[in-house]
Coordinates of C-alpha atoms in Angstrom, one line a residue:
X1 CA 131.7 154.1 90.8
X2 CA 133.4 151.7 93.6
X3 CA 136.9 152.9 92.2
X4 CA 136.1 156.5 92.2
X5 CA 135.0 156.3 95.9
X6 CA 138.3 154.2 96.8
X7 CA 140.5 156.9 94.7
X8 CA 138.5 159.7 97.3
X9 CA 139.3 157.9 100.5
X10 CA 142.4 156.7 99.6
X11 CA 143.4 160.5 98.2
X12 CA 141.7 161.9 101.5
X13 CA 143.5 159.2 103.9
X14 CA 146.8 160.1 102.4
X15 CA 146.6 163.7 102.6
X16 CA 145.6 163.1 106.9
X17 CA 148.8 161.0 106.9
X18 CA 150.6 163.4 105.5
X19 CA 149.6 165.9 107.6
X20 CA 149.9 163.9 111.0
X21 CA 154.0 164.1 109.1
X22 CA 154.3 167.4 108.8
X23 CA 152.6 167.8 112.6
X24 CA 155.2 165.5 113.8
X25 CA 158.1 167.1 112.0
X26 CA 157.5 170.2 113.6
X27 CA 156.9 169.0 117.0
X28 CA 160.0 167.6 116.4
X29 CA 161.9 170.5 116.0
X30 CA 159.9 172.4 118.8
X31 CA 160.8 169.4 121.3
X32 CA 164.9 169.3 120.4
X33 CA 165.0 173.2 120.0
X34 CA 163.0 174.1 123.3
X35 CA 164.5 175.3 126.2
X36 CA 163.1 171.8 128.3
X37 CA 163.9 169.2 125.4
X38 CA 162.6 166.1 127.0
X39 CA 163.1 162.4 125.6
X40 CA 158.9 162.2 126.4
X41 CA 157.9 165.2 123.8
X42 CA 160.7 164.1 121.6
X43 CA 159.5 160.2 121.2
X44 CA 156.2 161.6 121.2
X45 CA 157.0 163.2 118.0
X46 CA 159.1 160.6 116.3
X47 CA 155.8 158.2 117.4
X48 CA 153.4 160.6 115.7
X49 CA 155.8 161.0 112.6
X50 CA 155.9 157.0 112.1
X51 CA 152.2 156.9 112.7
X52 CA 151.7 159.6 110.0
X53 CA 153.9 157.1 107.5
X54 CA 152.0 154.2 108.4
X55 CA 148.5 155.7 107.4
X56 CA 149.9 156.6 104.8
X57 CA 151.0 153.3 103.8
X58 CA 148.0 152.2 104.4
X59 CA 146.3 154.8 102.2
X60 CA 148.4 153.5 99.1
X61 CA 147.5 149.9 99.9
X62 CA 144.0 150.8 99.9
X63 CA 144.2 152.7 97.0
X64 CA 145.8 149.5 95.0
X65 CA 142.6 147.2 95.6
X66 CA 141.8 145.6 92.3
X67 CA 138.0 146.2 91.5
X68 CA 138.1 144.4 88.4
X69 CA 136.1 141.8 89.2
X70 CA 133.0 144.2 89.7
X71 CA 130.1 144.0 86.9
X72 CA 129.8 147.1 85.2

């Protein structure tokens, strides 16, 4: 039961991280392509891109907890 629930959150968490990704990505290629490129909305983007890879990180961690040790 307990590993089913951490395979849902950790399968939900990685999908938001992967989106923040994506999100970044194209906020990315909106900030260097716009007429205004600024180093704000482009280090906003790269921040939001790392962010997304870090939660996502963190979703595969989670995902790797040993529940072994749980009675049946």
């Amino acid at each position: 039961m307990l590993s089913n629930i951490i395979r849902l959150v950790s399968g939900c968490v990685t999908f938001l991280g992967s989106f923040l990704i994506v999100w970044g990505a194209v906020a990315l290629g909106i900030a260097i392509r716009g007429p205004e490129a600024g180093g704000s909305q482009i280090a906003s983007a790269i921040s939001t891109i790392a962010g997304g890879a870090i939660v996502v990180a963190a979703a595969v961690y989670f995902g790797m907890i040993d529940t072994s040790w749980l009675p049946a």
